[in-house]
GROMACS .gro file of C-alpha atoms in nm:
model
  110
    1UNK     CA    1   2.971  -2.933   1.127
    2UNK     CA    2   2.610  -2.869   1.025
    3UNK     CA    3   2.435  -2.589   1.207
    4UNK     CA    4   2.063  -2.643   1.267
    5UNK     CA    5   1.871  -2.387   1.061
    6UNK     CA    6   1.561  -2.233   1.208
    7UNK     CA    7   1.341  -1.972   1.055
    8UNK     CA    8   1.118  -1.939   0.755
    9UNK     CA    9   1.201  -1.994   0.390
   10UNK     CA   10   1.087  -1.693   0.187
   11UNK     CA   11   1.044  -1.691  -0.191
   12UNK     CA   12   1.063  -1.336  -0.326
   13UNK     CA   13   1.155  -1.206  -0.673
   14UNK     CA   14   1.257  -1.552  -0.790
   15UNK     CA   15   1.498  -1.609  -0.499
   16UNK     CA   16   1.453  -1.842  -0.203
   17UNK     CA   17   1.628  -1.748   0.120
   18UNK     CA   18   1.612  -1.837   0.488
   19UNK     CA   19   1.480  -1.565   0.717
   20UNK     CA   20   1.597  -1.644   1.070
   21UNK     CA   21   1.363  -1.399   1.243
   22UNK     CA   22   1.056  -1.351   1.020
   23UNK     CA   23   0.894  -1.099   1.260
   24UNK     CA   24   1.186  -0.858   1.219
   25UNK     CA   25   1.200  -0.921   0.845
   26UNK     CA   26   0.833  -0.840   0.799
   27UNK     CA   27   0.842  -0.520   1.003
   28UNK     CA   28   1.144  -0.394   0.810
   29UNK     CA   29   0.975  -0.454   0.473
   30UNK     CA   30   0.648  -0.291   0.584
   31UNK     CA   31   0.829   0.029   0.680
   32UNK     CA   32   1.042   0.045   0.365
   33UNK     CA   33   0.785   0.201   0.131
   34UNK     CA   34   0.551   0.494   0.181
   35UNK     CA   35   0.301   0.675  -0.039
   36UNK     CA   36   0.402   1.033  -0.119
   37UNK     CA   37   0.157   1.300  -0.236
   38UNK     CA   38   0.387   1.477  -0.481
   39UNK     CA   39   0.216   1.821  -0.510
   40UNK     CA   40   0.251   1.877  -0.132
   41UNK     CA   41   0.552   1.645  -0.073
   42UNK     CA   42   0.345   1.490   0.210
   43UNK     CA   43   0.382   1.128   0.318
   44UNK     CA   44   0.037   0.969   0.358
   45UNK     CA   45   0.012   0.851   0.719
   46UNK     CA   46  -0.364   0.792   0.749
   47UNK     CA   47  -0.670   0.713   0.542
   48UNK     CA   48  -0.820   1.050   0.641
   49UNK     CA   49  -0.537   1.235   0.470
   50UNK     CA   50  -0.545   0.996   0.170
   51UNK     CA   51  -0.921   1.041   0.134
   52UNK     CA   52  -0.885   1.422   0.128
   53UNK     CA   53  -0.622   1.399  -0.146
   54UNK     CA   54  -0.825   1.151  -0.354
   55UNK     CA   55  -1.147   1.356  -0.319
   56UNK     CA   56  -0.963   1.665  -0.447
   57UNK     CA   57  -0.871   1.460  -0.757
   58UNK     CA   58  -1.235   1.367  -0.828
   59UNK     CA   59  -1.251   1.030  -0.647
   60UNK     CA   60  -1.564   0.947  -0.448
   61UNK     CA   61  -1.615   0.699  -0.165
   62UNK     CA   62  -1.783   0.379  -0.278
   63UNK     CA   63  -1.971   0.187  -0.007
   64UNK     CA   64  -2.030  -0.147  -0.181
   65UNK     CA   65  -1.811  -0.366   0.043
   66UNK     CA   66  -1.813  -0.316   0.424
   67UNK     CA   67  -1.470  -0.484   0.460
   68UNK     CA   68  -1.293  -0.243   0.224
   69UNK     CA   69  -1.233   0.127   0.186
   70UNK     CA   70  -1.311   0.194  -0.180
   71UNK     CA   71  -1.293   0.494  -0.411
   72UNK     CA   72  -1.443   0.533  -0.756
   73UNK     CA   73  -1.394   0.800  -1.020
   74UNK     CA   74  -1.707   0.884  -1.221
   75UNK     CA   75  -1.509   0.963  -1.534
   76UNK     CA   76  -1.352   0.615  -1.544
   77UNK     CA   77  -1.400   0.249  -1.463
   78UNK     CA   78  -1.118   0.267  -1.204
   79UNK     CA   79  -1.180   0.146  -0.852
   80UNK     CA   80  -0.932   0.172  -0.566
   81UNK     CA   81  -0.987  -0.096  -0.298
   82UNK     CA   82  -0.799  -0.075   0.031
   83UNK     CA   83  -0.810  -0.280   0.352
   84UNK     CA   84  -1.019  -0.108   0.625
   85UNK     CA   85  -0.722  -0.113   0.863
   86UNK     CA   86  -0.448   0.137   0.766
   87UNK     CA   87  -0.196  -0.098   0.929
   88UNK     CA   88  -0.262  -0.343   0.644
   89UNK     CA   89  -0.203  -0.074   0.376
   90UNK     CA   90   0.081  -0.233   0.177
   91UNK     CA   91   0.299  -0.128  -0.115
   92UNK     CA   92   0.072  -0.312  -0.364
   93UNK     CA   93  -0.213  -0.077  -0.258
   94UNK     CA   94   0.019   0.223  -0.289
   95UNK     CA   95   0.122   0.126  -0.642
   96UNK     CA   96  -0.245   0.084  -0.738
   97UNK     CA   97  -0.307   0.445  -0.629
   98UNK     CA   98   0.002   0.565  -0.817
   99UNK     CA   99  -0.101   0.393  -1.142
  100UNK     CA  100  -0.444   0.557  -1.127
  101UNK     CA  101  -0.306   0.901  -1.022
  102UNK     CA  102   0.036   0.927  -1.186
  103UNK     CA  103   0.066   1.304  -1.152
  104UNK     CA  104  -0.019   1.316  -0.781
  105UNK     CA  105   0.140   1.019  -0.602
  106UNK     CA  106   0.450   0.806  -0.598
  107UNK     CA  107   0.591   0.531  -0.378
  108UNK     CA  108   0.924   0.605  -0.214
  109UNK     CA  109   1.167   0.417   0.012
  110UNK     CA  110   1.226   0.551   0.362
   0.00000   0.00000   0.00000
């Protein structure tokens, strides 16, 4: 009567659920959100394109930490810190960029 459960228990948004194939689950959540540059309606697909957009908004590269890609704006205390590898660029990083550049970026579902 009882089926053996295999997989990983995931706690997200206050709900615990069993994910039977965590590799598929993770890849589907990584692809769900993208960063959109609203003035050009362009999805950011690389750090090179993101850096160009941020520089045009007055952000400068900050070279304090060799493990991170960082941007600083002289007119503020804001600092954007991103993982060096674009493959590890997650929605939390995207939302950080949106909060600090509300008129120029937003996170969308694909």
